[in-house]
Every structure is written in structure tokens, then in C-alpha cells.
XYZ file of C-alpha atoms in Angstrom:
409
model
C 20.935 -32.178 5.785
C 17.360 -32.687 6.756
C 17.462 -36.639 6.270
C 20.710 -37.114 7.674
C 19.359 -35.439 10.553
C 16.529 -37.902 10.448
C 18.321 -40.862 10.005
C 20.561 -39.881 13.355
C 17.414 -39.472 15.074
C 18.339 -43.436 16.597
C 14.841 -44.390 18.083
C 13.081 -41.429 17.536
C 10.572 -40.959 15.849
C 11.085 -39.413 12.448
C 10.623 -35.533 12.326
C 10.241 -34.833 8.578
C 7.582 -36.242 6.825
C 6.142 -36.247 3.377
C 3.037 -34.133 4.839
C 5.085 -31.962 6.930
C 7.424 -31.166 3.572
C 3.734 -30.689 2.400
C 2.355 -28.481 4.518
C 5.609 -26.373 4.450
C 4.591 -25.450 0.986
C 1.695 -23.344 2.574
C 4.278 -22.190 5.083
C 6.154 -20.472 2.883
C 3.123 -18.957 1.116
C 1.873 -17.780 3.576
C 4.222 -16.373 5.296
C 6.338 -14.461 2.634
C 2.847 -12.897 1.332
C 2.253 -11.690 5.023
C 5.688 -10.435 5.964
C 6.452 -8.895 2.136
C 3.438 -6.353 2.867
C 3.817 -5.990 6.335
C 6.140 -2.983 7.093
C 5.092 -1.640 3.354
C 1.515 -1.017 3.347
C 1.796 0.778 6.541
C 4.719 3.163 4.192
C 1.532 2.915 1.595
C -0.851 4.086 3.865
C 1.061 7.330 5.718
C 2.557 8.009 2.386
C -1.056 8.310 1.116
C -2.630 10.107 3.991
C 0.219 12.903 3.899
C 2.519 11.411 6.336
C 0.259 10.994 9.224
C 1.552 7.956 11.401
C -2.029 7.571 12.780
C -2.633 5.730 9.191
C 0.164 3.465 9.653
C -1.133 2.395 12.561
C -4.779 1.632 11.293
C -3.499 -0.276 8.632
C -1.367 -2.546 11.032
C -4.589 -2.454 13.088
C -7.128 -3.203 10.533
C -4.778 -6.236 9.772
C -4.308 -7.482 13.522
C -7.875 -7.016 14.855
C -9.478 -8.911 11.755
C -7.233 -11.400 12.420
C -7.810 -11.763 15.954
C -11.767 -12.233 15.206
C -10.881 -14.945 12.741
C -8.737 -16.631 14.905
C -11.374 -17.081 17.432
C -13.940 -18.032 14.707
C -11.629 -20.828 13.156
C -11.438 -24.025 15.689
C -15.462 -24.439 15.045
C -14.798 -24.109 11.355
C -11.887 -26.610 11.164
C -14.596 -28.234 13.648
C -16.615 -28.321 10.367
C -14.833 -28.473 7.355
C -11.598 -29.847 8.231
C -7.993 -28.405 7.874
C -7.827 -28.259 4.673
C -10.735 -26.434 3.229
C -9.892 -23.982 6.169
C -6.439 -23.622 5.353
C -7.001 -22.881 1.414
C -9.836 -20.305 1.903
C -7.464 -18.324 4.525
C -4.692 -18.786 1.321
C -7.460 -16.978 -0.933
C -8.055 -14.506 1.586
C -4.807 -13.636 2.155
C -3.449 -13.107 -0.991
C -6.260 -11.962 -3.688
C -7.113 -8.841 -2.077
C -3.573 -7.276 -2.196
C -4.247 -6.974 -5.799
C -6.739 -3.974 -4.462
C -4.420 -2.350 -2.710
C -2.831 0.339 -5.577
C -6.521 0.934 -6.401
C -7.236 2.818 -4.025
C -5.251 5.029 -1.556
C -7.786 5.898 1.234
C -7.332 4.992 4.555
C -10.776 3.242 4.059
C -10.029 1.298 1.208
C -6.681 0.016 2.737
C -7.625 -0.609 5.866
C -11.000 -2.952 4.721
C -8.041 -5.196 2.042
C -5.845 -5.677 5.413
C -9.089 -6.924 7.295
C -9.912 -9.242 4.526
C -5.927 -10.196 4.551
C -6.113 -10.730 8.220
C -9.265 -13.064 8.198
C -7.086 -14.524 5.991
C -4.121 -14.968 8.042
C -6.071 -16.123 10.479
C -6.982 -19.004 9.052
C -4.023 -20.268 7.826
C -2.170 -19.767 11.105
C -4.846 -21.549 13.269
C -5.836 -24.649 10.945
C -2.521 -24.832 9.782
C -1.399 -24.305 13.146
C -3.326 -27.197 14.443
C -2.635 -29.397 11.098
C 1.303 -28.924 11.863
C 1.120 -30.051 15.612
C -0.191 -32.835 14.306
C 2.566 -34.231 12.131
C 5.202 -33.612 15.122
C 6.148 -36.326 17.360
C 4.942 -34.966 20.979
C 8.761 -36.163 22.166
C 10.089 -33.987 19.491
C 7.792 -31.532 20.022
C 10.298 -28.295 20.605
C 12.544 -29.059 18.291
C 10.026 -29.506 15.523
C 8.515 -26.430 15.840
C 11.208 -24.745 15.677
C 11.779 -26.457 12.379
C 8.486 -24.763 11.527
C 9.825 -21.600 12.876
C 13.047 -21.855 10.637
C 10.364 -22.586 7.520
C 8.493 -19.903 8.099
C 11.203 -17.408 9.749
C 13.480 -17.468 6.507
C 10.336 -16.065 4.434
C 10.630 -13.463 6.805
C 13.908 -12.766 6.808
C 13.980 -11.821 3.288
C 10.533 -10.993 2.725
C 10.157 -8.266 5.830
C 13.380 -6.187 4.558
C 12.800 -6.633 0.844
C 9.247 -5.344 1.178
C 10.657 -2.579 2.306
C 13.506 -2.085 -0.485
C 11.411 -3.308 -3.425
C 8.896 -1.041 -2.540
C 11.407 2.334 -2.548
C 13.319 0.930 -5.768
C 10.281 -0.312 -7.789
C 7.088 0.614 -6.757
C 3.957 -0.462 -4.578
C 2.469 -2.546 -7.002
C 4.496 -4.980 -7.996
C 5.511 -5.859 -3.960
C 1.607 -5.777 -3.922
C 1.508 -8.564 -6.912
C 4.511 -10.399 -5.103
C 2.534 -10.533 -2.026
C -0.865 -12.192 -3.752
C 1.139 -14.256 -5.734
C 2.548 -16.043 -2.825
C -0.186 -16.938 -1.080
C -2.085 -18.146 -4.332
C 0.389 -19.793 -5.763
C 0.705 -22.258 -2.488
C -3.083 -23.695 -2.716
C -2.316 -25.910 -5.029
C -0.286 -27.974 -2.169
C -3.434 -27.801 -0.100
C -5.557 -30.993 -1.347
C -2.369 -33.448 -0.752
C -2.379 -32.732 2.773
C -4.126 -34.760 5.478
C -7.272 -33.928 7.136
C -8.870 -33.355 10.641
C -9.386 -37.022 12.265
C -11.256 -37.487 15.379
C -9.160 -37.770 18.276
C -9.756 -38.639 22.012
C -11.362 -36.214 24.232
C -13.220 -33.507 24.276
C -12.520 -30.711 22.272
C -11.268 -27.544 24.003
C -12.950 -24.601 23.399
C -11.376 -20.935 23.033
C -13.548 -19.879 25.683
C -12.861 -22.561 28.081
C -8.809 -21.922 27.183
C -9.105 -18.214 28.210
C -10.778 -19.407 31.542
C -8.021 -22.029 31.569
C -4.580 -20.669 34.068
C -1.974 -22.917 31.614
C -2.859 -21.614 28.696
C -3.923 -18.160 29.598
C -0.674 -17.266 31.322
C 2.236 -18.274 28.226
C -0.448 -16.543 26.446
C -0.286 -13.414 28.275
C 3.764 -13.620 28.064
C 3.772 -13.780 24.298
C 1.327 -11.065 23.897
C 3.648 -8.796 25.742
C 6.349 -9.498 23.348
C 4.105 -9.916 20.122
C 2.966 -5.579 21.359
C 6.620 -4.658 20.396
C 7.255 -6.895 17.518
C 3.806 -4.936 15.525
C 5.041 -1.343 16.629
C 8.655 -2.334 15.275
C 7.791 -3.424 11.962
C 5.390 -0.318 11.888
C 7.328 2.597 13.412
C 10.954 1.559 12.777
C 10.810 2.909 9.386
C 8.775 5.778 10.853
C 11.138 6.774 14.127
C 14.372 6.382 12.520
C 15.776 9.640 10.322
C 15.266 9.201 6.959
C 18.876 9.915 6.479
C 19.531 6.412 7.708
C 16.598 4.535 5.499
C 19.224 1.695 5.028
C 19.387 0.784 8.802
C 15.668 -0.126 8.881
C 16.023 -2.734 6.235
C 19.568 -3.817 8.141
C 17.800 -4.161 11.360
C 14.285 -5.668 9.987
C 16.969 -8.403 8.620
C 18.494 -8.674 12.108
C 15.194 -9.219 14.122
C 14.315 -11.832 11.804
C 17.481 -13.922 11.729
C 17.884 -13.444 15.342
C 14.369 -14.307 16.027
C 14.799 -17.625 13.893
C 17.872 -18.395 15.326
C 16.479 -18.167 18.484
C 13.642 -20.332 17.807
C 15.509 -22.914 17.011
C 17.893 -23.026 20.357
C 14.878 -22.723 22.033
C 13.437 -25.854 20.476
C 15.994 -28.575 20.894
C 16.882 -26.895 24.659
C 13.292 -27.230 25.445
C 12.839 -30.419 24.363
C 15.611 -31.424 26.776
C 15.159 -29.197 29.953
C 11.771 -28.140 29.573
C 10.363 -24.888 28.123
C 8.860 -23.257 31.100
C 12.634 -21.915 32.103
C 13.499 -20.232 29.312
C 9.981 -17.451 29.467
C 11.673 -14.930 31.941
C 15.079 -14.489 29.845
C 13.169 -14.578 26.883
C 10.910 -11.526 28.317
C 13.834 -9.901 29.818
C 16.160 -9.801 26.215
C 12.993 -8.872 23.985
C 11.940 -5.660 26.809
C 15.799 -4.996 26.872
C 16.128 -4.674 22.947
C 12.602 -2.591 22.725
C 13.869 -0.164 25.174
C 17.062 0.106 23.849
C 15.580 1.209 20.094
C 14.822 4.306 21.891
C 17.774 5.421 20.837
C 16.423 6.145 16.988
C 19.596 8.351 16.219
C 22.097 5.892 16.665
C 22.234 3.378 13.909
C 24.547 0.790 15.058
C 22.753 0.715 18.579
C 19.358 0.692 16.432
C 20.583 -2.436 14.923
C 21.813 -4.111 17.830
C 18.377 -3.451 19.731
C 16.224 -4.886 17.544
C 18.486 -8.031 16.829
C 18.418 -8.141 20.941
C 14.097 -7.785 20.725
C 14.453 -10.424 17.707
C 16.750 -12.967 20.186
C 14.163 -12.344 23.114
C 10.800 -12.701 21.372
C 12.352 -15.786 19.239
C 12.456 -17.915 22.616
C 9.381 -16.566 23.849
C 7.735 -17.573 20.748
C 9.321 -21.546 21.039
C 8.684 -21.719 24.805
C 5.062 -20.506 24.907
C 4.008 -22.975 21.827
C 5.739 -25.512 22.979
C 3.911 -25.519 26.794
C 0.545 -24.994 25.501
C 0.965 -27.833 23.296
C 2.113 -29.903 25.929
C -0.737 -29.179 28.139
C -3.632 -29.976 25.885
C -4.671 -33.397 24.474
C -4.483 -33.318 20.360
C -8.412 -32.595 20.409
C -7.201 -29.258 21.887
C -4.595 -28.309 18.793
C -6.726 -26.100 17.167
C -7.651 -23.908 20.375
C -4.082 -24.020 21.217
C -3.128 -22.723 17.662
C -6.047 -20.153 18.292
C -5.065 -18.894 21.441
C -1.356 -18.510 20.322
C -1.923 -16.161 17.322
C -4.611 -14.548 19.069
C -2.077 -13.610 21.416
C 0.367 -12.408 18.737
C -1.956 -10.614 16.549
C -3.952 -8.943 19.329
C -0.338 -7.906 20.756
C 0.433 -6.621 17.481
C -2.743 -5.029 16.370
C -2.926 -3.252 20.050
C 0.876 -2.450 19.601
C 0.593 -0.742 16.402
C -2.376 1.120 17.408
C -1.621 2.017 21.011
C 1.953 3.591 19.867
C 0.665 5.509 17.006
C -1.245 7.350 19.266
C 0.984 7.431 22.164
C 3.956 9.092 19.929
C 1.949 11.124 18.555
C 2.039 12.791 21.971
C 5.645 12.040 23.403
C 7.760 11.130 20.412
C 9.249 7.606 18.762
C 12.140 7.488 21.901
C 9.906 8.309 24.746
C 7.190 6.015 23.297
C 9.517 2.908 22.942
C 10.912 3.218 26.417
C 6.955 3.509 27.599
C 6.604 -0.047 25.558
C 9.260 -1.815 27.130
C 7.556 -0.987 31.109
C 4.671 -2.124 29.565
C 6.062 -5.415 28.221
C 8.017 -5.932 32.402
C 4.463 -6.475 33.455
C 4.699 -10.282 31.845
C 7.223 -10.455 34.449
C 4.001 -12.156 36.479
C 2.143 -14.162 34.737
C 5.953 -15.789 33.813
C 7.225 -15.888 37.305
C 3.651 -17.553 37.993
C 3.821 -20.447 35.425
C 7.870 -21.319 35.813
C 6.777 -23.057 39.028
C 3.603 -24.878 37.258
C 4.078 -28.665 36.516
C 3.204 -29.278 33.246
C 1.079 -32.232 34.935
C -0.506 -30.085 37.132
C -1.521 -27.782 33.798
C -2.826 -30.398 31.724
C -5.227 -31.305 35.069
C -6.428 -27.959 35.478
C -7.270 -27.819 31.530
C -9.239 -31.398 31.886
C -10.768 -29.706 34.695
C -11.220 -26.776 32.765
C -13.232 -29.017 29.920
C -15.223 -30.880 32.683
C -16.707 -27.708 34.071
C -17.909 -26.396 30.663
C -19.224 -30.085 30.205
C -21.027 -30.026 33.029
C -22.515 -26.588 32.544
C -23.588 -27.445 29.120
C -21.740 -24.979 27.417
């Protein structure tokens, strides 16, 4: 399917490569390790402290914020060492620790394996990041990442719910032995992939792209969605009764296929109409699913919520990659990839942590309609960049680059 696809391409460039079949090796790895944990070690963690949420939370946290200090520590080692020493420590990191994790059941212990997972993650998603922009014709740009998003979306799709059901039918350990296993296990496709070459311009750094309008503001969009996708994957099993344990996996399946659906419509309609367009509905459907989850005691609407979030945060995901990309030169990939997953990890890691608490003090339904608000006030930063040129955004970010030149930093 994939070559015949190829082949119909006419005089386009090819999209699938022997290095980006390659590098979807690590994909994989990486991704089903991440999602098979994600939903249970937070389940680990409350089940461990007694069945307070607040340890949920940390643990989803812990993971997030390491990852977010990673993240802004990787472009100057990719800088350094190249993608793919980068890209297999981050493997290492990801997955040997969650052999630690039925060792020990304090909030301590757990929470300082999901740091070491998340400077992990961190560095796969950013030099791989980077590395995968790379091998993607700039004119095919959408619909190749979304590709990637299909690669490492179907991981998730089975790995996110089947954490969760493994982990009730079998045990903790041996979804904690899945989870290093597939990280490890994808290394070994790590020395056949290319390396960092030089490449015109200067390089951009995360500072300067923080300081930088057309980058900071798809950032600031994906963020808001990335804060509901870490308190779903946290809470859900949390906020709905445990009468209706089945609906969580049902609806953790429907977020995922919906969001990788999405992704891909996103793609191949951005590459055709632009991606700046599709940010507000994309906003609009993942806010409209997070407030409807609110409604815990209703299983079917539950389901249909979260699919909704999944549909909304899938395009937001496409669309915000997608512009960044476009407005940076390819010295910039890296602090593109960087300021991308910062986005979604912060979001997630602030997500997780902010809701604990909050529900803690008005309950799962108020607590998820509270999120939602919070997510509407993307509405301006979106509004702001859907009348931005992407000409006009690549300027300001050589402009951007030129200052810190000329400051010397």
C-alpha cells in the first residue's frame, strides 16, 4: 500500500524511504514503551499510596517535567553528538528503568524511574524529532508527518488501552517488562540511520524560538490541548465509577484512533490548503470533548467525549508541527522538535498536576469543565496566527536569529 502510494506520487518526491522505514523502527519503540506505562503507573502509584489521586498525578508529573528539562537540553546535544547517539541514549533511558518500577512502591521511588523515563523521552522525541523532518520532502511535509503520526499513533492505540487491561488481568510487572523491552529492543535500528549534517544558516536556539511570535504562538495552541490529553490518560480511569472499568479502556482506544485518524486528514488537507486554518476547529472539538467528559456517569457520552478530544487534539497536533516546520530553515529542526514536545509534555505534566489538585477540591466533573475554559484561552494566540503569512513568520524568525547574533548570545 505504502509503495503504490509512492509510485502514484507522479513528480513528487518520494515519501518513504529506506531511513524513514528506519527510523520508524525507533518509532515504534518508543512509543509503545511510553504509552504501555502511561495510564498504568499512575494506577501503580495511587494503588500504592492508598488511593490518593495526588500520587497519580506526581507520577504523570515526575514524567512530564523531566521531560520538559530534557527537551530543552537536547538541540545542543544533537548540536554535539549527532542524532543518533542522542536518539539511542534517550532509548536506554526510556526503557531500562521500568525494570525498577515493581521494586519499589513509594511515591519517591516511582516518581525518580518516571524522571529518568522522561529524560528519556525527551530525547528520542527531539533528536528523533529533528532526524524525521529531515527525511520528509518540505512539499510533502503535512502529509508525511502524519505518516509519522499513523507510525507512532497505532502503538498507542493498542499500547494506551492494553496497559491498562494487562495490568488488571496480569500484573504490574510484566506491563513493566513489556514497556523496557520496547524501547531496548529498538536500539539496535539506531546505528543504520543517518546523522546530523551541517545545513545552511544559523542554528535556532530554544531561547531565541520562545522569543520568536511563529513559533511561540502554535506552541501555545498545542499546549492547551496537550493540558487535557495528560489529565485524561491520568484521571479517566480515576473519575469514571469503577463499575464501568471497561469504558476507560473503550474510550483510551477511541482517543487514540480518533486522534490518528485525525492526524492524518490533517496532513494531506494541510499540505493542500495550508495548516494555519485548521488550529481554531481543532481547539474548538478537543475543548468540546474535554468538557463534555464531565459527564463521568454516562458511559456512552464518556466515550464519545474523549473520541471528540482525540479528533480535536489530532489536528492540532498536524497543524502546529506542520507550521513550525515550515517557518524555520532545516538548521532550526531540532529547536522546532524541542519546542513542540516541550509544549506537549509541559501541557501534560502541568495538566496532570494542576487537576489532581484541583479535584481534589471540586470533584472529577467540576474539574474537567474548569479544564476545558482553561483550554478556550488558545482561542488567542490561534485567532492571532490564522492571519500570519507563513512568509511573514519565517522573517520574523530570521529576524529573531539576527538579534541573538548580534547580541552575542
Amino acid at each position: 500500500m505504502l509503495k503504490s502510494s509512492v509510485e502514484g506520487a507522479g513528480s513528487r518526491p518520494p515519501l518513504v524511504t529506506r531511513p524513514l522505514l528506519l527510523r520508524f523502527v525507533s518509532i515504534i519503540g518508543a512509543s509503545t514503551s511510553f504509552y504501555l506505562l502511561l495510564s498504568v503507573v499512575p494506577l501503580y502509584a495511587e494503588a500504592s499510596a492508598g488511593g490518593h489521586g495526588d500520587a497519580a498525578g506526581l507520577a504523570t508529573g515526575a514524567l512530564m517535567l523531566a521531560t520538559v528539562g530534557g527537551e530543552l537540553a537536547t538541540p545542543r546535544l544533537v548540536a554535539r553528538f549527532g542524532y543518533r547517539l542522542v536518539l539511542g541514549a534517550g532509548l536506554v533511558l526510556l526503557g531500562a528503568p521500568a525494570f525498577a518500577l515493581s521494586a519499589s512502591g513509594s511515591a519517591v521511588g516511582i516518581a525518580t524511574v518516571c524522571a529518568l523515563r522522561g529524560l528519556g523521552f525527551a530525547f528520542t522525541v527531539v533528536a528523533g524529532g529533528a532526524l524525521t523532518a529531515s527525511l520528509i520532502p518540505a512539499e510533502r511535509r503535512g502529509e508525511g508527518l502524519a505518516l509519522v503520526g499513523i507510525v507512532s499513533g497505532v502503538p498507542s492505540l493498542v499500547a494506551l488501552p492494553l496497559g491498562v487491561w494487562l495490568a488488571a488481568h496480569v500484573g504490574y510487572g510484566p506491563v513493566f517488562a513489556a514497556g523496557a523491552v520496547a524501547a531496548l529492543a529498538a536500539v539496535v535500528s539506531v546505528p543504520g540511520l543517518p546523522d546530523r549534517e551541517a545545513a545552511p544558516g544559523r542554528d535556532i536556539g530554544v531561547t531565541a524560538g520562545l522569543r520568536t511570535a511563529a513559533l511561540l504562538r502554535p506552541s501555545l495552541v498545542f499546549a492547551a490541548t496537550a493540558l487535557a490529553a495528560g489529565i485524561l490518560v491520568t484521571f479517566l480511569p480515576l473519575a469514571v465509577p469503577s463499575a464501568s472499568a471497561g469504558v476507560v479502556a473503550t474510550a483510551l482506544f477511541a482517543q487514540s484512533a480518533a486522534s490518528t485518524a485525525a492526524r492524518w486528514v490533517a496532513g494531506r488537507h494541510g499540505d493542500r490548503h495550508g495548516p494555519a486554518a485548521l488550529l481554531l476547529p481543532g481547539l474548538a472539538a478537543a475543548a468540546g470533548g474535554t468538557l463534555l467528559t464531565a459527564l463521568t456517569h454516562s458511559p456512552a457520552v464518556v466515550v464519545i467525549a474523549v473520541a471528540l478530544f482525540g479528533v480535536g487534539f489530532g489536528v492540532v497536533q498536524n497543524a502546529t508541527l506542520t507550521l513550525m516546520y515550515a517557518r524555520v530553515p532545516a538548521s532550526g529542526y531540532g529547536t522546532v522538535s524541542a519546542l513542540w514536545n516541550l509544549a506537549f509534555d509541559a501541557g501534560m505534566g502541568v495538566g496532570a498536576v494542576g487537576f489532581g489538585i484541583l479535584a481534589a477540591r471540586t470533584g472529577y466533573p467540576t474539574a474537567f469543565a474548569l479544564t476545558a475554559a482553561v483550554m478556550l484561552t488558545a482561542l488567542v494566540p490561534a485567532l492571532r496566527d490564522r492571519g500570519t503569512e507563513d512568509a511573514r513568520a519565517a522573517q520574523s524568525v530570521a529576524e529573531a536569529e539576527e538579534d541573538r547574533g548580534s547580541s552575542g548570545r
